PDB file of C-alpha atoms in Angstrom:
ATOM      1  CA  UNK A  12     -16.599 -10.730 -12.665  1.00 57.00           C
ATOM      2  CA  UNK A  13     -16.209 -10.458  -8.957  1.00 72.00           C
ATOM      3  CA  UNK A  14     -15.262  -7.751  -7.577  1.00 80.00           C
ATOM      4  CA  UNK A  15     -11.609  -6.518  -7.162  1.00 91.00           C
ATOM      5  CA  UNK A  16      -9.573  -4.220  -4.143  1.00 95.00           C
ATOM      6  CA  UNK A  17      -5.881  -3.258  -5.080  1.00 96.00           C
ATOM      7  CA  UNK A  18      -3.361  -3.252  -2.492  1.00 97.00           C
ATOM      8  CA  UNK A  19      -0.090  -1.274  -3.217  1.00 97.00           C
ATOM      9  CA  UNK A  20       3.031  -2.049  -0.930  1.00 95.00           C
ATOM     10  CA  UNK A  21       6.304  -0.186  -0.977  1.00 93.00           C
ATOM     11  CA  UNK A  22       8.362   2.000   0.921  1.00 92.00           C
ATOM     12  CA  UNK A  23       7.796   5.641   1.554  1.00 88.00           C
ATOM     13  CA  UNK A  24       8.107   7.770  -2.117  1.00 89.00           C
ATOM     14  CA  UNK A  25       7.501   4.719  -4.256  1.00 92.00           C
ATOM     15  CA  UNK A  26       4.318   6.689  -5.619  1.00 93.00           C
ATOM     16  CA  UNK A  27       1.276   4.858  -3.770  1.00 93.00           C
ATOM     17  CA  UNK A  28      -0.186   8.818  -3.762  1.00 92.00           C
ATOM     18  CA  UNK A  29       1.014   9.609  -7.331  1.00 94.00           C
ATOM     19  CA  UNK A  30       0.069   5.602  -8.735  1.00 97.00           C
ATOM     20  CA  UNK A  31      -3.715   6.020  -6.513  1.00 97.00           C
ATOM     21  CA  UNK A  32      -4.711   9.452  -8.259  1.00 96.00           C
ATOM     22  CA  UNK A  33      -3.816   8.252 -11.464  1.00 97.00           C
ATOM     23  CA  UNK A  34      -6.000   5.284 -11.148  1.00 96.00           C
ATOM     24  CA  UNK A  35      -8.531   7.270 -10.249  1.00 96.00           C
ATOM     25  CA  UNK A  36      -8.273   9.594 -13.065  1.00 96.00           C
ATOM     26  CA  UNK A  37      -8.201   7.200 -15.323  1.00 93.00           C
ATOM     27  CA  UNK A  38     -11.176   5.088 -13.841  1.00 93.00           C
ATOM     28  CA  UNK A  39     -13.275   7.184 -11.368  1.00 93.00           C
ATOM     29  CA  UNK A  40     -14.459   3.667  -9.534  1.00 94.00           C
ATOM     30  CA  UNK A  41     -10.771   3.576  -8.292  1.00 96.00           C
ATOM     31  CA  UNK A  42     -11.217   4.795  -4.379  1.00 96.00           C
ATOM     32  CA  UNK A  43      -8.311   5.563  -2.099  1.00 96.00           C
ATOM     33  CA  UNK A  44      -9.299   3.389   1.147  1.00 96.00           C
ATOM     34  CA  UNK A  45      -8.358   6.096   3.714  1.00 96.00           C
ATOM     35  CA  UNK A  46      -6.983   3.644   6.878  1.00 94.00           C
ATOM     36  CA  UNK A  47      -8.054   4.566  10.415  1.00 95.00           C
ATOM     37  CA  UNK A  48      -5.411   6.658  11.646  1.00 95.00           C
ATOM     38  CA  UNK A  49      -4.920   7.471  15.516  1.00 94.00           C
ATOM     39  CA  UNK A  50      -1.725   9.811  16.390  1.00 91.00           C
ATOM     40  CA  UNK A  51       0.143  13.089  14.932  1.00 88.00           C
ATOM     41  CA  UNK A  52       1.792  13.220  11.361  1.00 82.00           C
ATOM     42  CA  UNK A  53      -0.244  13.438   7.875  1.00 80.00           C
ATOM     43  CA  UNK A  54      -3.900  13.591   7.920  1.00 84.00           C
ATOM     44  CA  UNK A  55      -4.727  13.846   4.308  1.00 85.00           C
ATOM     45  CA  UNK A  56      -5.957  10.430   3.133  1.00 85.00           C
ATOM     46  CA  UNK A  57      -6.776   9.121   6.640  1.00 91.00           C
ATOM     47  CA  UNK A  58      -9.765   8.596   8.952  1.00 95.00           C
ATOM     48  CA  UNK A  59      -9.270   9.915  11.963  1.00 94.00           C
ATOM     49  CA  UNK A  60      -9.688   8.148  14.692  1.00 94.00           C
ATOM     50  CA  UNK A  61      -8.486   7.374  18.860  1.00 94.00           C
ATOM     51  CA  UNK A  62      -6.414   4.054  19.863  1.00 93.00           C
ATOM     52  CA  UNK A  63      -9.833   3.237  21.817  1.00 95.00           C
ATOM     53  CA  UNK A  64     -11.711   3.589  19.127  1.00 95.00           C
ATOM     54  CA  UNK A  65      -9.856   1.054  16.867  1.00 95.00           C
ATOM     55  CA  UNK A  66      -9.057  -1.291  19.642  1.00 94.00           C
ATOM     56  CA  UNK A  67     -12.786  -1.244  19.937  1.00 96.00           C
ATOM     57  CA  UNK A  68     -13.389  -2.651  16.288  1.00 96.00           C
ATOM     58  CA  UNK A  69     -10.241  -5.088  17.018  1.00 95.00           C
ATOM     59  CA  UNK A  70     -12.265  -6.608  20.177  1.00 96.00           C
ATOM     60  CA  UNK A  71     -15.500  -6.728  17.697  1.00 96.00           C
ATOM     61  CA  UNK A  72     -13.745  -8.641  15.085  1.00 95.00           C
ATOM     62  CA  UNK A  73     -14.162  -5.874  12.532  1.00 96.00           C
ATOM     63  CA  UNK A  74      -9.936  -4.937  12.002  1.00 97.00           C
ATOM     64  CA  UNK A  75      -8.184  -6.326   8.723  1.00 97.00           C
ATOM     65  CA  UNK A  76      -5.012  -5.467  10.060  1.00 96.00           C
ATOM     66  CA  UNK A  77      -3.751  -3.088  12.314  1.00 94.00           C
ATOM     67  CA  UNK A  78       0.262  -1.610  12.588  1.00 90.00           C
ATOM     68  CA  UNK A  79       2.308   1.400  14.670  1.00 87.00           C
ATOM     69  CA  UNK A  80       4.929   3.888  12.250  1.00 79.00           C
ATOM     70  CA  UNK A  81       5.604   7.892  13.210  1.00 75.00           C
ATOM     71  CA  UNK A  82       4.141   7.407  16.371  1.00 84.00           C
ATOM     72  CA  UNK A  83       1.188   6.704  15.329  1.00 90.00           C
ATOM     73  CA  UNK A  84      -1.589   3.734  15.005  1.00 93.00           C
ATOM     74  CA  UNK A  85      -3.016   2.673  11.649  1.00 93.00           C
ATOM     75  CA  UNK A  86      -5.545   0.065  10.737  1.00 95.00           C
ATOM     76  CA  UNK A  87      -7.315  -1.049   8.044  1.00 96.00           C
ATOM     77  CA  UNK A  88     -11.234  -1.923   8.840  1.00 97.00           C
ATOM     78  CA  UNK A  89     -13.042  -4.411   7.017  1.00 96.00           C
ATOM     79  CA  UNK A  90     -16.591  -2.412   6.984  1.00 95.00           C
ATOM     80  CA  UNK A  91     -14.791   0.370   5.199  1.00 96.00           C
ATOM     81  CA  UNK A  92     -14.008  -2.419   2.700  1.00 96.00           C
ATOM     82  CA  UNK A  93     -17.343  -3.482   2.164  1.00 96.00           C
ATOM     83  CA  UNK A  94     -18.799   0.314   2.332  1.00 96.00           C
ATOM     84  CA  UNK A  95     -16.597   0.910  -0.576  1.00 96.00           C
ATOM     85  CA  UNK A  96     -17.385  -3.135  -2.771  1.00 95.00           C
ATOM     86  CA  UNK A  97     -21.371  -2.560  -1.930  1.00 95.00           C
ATOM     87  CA  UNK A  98     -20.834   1.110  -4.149  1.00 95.00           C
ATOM     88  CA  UNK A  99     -19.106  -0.016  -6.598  1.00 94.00           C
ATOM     89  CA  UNK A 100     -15.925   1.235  -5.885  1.00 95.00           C
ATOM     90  CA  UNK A 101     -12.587  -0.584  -6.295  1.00 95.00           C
ATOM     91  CA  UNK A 102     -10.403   0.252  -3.153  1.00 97.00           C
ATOM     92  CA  UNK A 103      -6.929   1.194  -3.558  1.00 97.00           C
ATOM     93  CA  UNK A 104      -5.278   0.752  -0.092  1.00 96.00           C
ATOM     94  CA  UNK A 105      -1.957   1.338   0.768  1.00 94.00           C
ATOM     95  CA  UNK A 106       0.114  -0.827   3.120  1.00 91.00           C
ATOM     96  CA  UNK A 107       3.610  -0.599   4.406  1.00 86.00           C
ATOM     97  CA  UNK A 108       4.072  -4.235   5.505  1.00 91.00           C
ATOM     98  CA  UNK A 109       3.852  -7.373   3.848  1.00 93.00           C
ATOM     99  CA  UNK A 110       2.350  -8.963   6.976  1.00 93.00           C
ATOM    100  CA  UNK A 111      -0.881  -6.283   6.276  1.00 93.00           C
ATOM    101  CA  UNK A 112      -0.754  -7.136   2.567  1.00 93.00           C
ATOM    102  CA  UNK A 113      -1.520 -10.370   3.112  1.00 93.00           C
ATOM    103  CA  UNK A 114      -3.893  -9.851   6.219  1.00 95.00           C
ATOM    104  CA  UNK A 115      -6.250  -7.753   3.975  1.00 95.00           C
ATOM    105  CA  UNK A 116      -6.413 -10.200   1.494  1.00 93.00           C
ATOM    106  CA  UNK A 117      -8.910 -12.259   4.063  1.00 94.00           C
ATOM    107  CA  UNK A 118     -12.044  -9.742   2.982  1.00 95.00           C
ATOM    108  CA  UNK A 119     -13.181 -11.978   0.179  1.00 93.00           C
ATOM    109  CA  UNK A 120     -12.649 -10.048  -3.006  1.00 93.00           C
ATOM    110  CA  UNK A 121      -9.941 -10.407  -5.829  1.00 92.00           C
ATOM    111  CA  UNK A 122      -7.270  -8.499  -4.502  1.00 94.00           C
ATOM    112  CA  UNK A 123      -4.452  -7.167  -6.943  1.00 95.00           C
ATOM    113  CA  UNK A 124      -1.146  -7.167  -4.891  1.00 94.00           C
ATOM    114  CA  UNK A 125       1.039  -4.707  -6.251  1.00 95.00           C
ATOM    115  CA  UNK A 126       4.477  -4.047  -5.255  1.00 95.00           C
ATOM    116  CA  UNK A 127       6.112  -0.767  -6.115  1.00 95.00           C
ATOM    117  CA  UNK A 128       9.762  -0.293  -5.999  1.00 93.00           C
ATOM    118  CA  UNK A 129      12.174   2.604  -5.782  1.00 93.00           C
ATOM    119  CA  UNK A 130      15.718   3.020  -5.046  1.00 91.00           C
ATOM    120  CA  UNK A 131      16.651   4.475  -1.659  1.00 90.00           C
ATOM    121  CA  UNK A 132      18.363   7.564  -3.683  1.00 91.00           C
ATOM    122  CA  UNK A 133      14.690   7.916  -5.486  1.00 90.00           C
ATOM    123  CA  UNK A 134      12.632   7.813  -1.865  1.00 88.00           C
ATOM    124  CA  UNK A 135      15.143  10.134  -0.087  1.00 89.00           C
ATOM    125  CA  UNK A 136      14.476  12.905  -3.325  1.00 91.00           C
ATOM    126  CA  UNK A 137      10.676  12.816  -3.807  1.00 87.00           C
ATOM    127  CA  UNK A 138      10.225  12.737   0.212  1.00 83.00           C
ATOM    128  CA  UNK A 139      12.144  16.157   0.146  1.00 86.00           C
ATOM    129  CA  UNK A 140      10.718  17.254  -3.104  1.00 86.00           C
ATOM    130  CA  UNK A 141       7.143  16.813  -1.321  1.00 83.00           C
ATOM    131  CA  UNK A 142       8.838  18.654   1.686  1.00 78.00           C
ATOM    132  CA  UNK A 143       8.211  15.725   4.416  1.00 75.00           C
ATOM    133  CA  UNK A 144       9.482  16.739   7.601  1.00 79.00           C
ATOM    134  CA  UNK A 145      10.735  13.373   8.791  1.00 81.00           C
ATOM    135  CA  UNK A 146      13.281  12.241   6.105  1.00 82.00           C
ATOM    136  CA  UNK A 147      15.379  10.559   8.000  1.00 88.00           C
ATOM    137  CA  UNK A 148      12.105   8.312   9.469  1.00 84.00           C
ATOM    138  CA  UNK A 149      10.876   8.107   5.862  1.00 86.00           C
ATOM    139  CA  UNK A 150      14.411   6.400   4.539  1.00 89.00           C
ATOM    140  CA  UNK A 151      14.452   3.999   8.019  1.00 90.00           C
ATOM    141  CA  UNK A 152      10.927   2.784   6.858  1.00 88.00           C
ATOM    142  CA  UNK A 153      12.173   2.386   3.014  1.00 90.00           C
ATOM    143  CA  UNK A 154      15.283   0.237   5.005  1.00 93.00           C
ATOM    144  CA  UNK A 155      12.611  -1.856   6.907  1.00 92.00           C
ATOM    145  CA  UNK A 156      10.019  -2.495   3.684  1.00 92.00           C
ATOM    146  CA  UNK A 157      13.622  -3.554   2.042  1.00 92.00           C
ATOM    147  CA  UNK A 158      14.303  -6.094   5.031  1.00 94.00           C
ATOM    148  CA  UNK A 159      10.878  -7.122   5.237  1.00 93.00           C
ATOM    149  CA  UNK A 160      10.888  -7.959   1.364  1.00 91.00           C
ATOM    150  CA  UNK A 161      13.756  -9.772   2.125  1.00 92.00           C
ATOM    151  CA  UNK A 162      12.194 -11.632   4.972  1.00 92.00           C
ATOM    152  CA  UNK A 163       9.539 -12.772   2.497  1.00 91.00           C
ATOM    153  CA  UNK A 164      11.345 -13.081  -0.939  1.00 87.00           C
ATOM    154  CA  UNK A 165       8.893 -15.526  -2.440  1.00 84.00           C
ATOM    155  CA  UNK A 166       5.613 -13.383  -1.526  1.00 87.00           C
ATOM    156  CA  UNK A 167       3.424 -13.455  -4.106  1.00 88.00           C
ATOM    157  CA  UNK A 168       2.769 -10.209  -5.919  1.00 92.00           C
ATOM    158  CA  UNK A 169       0.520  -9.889  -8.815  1.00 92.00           C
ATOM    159  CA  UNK A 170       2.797  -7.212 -10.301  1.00 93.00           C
ATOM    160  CA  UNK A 171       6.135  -5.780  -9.593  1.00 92.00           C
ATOM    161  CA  UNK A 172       6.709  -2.016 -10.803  1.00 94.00           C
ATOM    162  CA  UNK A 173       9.927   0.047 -10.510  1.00 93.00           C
ATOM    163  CA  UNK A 174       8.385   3.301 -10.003  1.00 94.00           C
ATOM    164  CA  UNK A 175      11.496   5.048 -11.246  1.00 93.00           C
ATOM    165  CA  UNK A 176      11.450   2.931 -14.800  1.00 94.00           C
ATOM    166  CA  UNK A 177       8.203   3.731 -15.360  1.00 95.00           C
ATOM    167  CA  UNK A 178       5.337   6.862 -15.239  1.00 95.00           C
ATOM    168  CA  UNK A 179       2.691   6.400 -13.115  1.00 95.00           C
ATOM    169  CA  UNK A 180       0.218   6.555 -16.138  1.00 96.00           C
ATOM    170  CA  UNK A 181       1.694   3.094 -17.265  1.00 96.00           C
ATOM    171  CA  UNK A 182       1.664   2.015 -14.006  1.00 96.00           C
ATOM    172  CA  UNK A 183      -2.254   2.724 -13.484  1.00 96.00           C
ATOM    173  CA  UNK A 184      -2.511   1.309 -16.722  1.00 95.00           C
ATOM    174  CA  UNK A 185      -1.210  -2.277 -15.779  1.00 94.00           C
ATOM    175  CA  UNK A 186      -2.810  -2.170 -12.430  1.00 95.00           C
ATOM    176  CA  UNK A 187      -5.921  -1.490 -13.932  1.00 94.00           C
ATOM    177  CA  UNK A 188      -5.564  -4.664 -16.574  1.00 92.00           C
ATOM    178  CA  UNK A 189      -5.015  -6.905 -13.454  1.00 91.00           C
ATOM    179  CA  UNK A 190      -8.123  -6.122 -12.303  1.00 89.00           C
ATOM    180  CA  UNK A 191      -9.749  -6.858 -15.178  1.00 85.00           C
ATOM    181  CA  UNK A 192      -8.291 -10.380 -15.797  1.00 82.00           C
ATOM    182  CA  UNK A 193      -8.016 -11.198 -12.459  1.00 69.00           C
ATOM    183  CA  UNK A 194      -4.915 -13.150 -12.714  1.00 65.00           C
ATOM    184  CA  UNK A 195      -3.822 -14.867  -9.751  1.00 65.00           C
ATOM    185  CA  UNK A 196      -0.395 -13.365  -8.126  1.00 67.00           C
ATOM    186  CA  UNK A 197       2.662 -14.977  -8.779  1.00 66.00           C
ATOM    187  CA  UNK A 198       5.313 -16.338  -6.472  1.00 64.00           C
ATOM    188  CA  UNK A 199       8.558 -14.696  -7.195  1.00 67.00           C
ATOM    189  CA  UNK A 200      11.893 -14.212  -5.663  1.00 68.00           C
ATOM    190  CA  UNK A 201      12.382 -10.849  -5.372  1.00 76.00           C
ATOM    191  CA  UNK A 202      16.045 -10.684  -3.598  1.00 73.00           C
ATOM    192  CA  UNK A 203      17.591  -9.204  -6.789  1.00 74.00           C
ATOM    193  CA  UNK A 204      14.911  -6.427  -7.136  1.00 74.00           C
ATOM    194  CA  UNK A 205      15.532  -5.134  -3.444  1.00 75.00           C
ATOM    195  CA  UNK A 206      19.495  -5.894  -3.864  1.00 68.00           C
TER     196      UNK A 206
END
């Protein structure tokens, strides 16, 4: 079987944290790919890094995909990628746009293109209950992944998962069957999803 990446898109509080260290409980090969991340906000789950460094690895070919959010740069580096394959390791990365969902998918590996879903309501209460400081950026990044899923309603996603219908434990579970199969991701409209 070749091997597999997952890549799990939603907006902020849709559990990509809570969905990542469950796969990795369950299956310690599961890896969070920590993005390069230049400018102030969260560290945890990041690589550090400058906007020269990273435009550096863009002029060298080396950058997946690359996007600004919180004032800050983020990119997603395709030696990190094969650092991770080369181990063993199945990387889970986490991606706020469906332009960089699909950009990663060109590092030649059978990618599992999840899309996790929560109702505004659901992000604005777990972003407080996890005490982010920036709520009201956090709910004007759930209203762009909304538009953006909108602006690409027949994207093909290998699964779709309400995070509020389901526990993250059956979500890692279902995730981690895609892998295994490696099933192809489906084209579906999903206007009625994001209402």
């Amino acid at each position: 079987m070749s091997p597999s990446g997952v890549i799990l898109y939603g907006p902020p509080g849709a559990g990509k944290d809570t969905i990542t260290a469950e796969l990795s409980r369950q299956r310690a090969d599961f890896t969070l790919f920590q993005r390069l991340k230049a400018g102030p906000g969260r560290t945890v789950g990041y690589r550090l890094s400058t906007a020269q460094q990273i435009e550096a690895l863009a002029q060298a070919g080396e950058i997946l995909y690359r996007n600004s959010r919180y004032d800050a740069e983020y990119a997603v580096d395709s030696g990190e990628v094969a650092a991770l394959i080369s181990t063993g390791r199945i990387p889970v990365l986490h991606m706020g746009q469906v332009a960089g969902a699909r950009a990663v998918t060109a590092f030649p590996i059978h990618w599992v293109r999840v899309l996790l879903w929560c109702p505004e309501d659901v992000t604005r209460q777990r972003c407080r209950g996890r005490g982010d400081k920036d709520l009201d950026a956090r709910l004007k990044a759930w209203h762009e992944t909304r538009q953006d899923l909108l602006d690409h309603a027949a994207e093909p996603w290998s699964l779709v998962i309400r995070t509020d219908q389901v526990s993250a434990a059956q979500a890692a579970q279902t995730i981690d069957a895609a892998c295994t199969t490696n099933a192809p991701a489906e084209e579906r409209d999903i206007r009625e999803l994001v209402g």
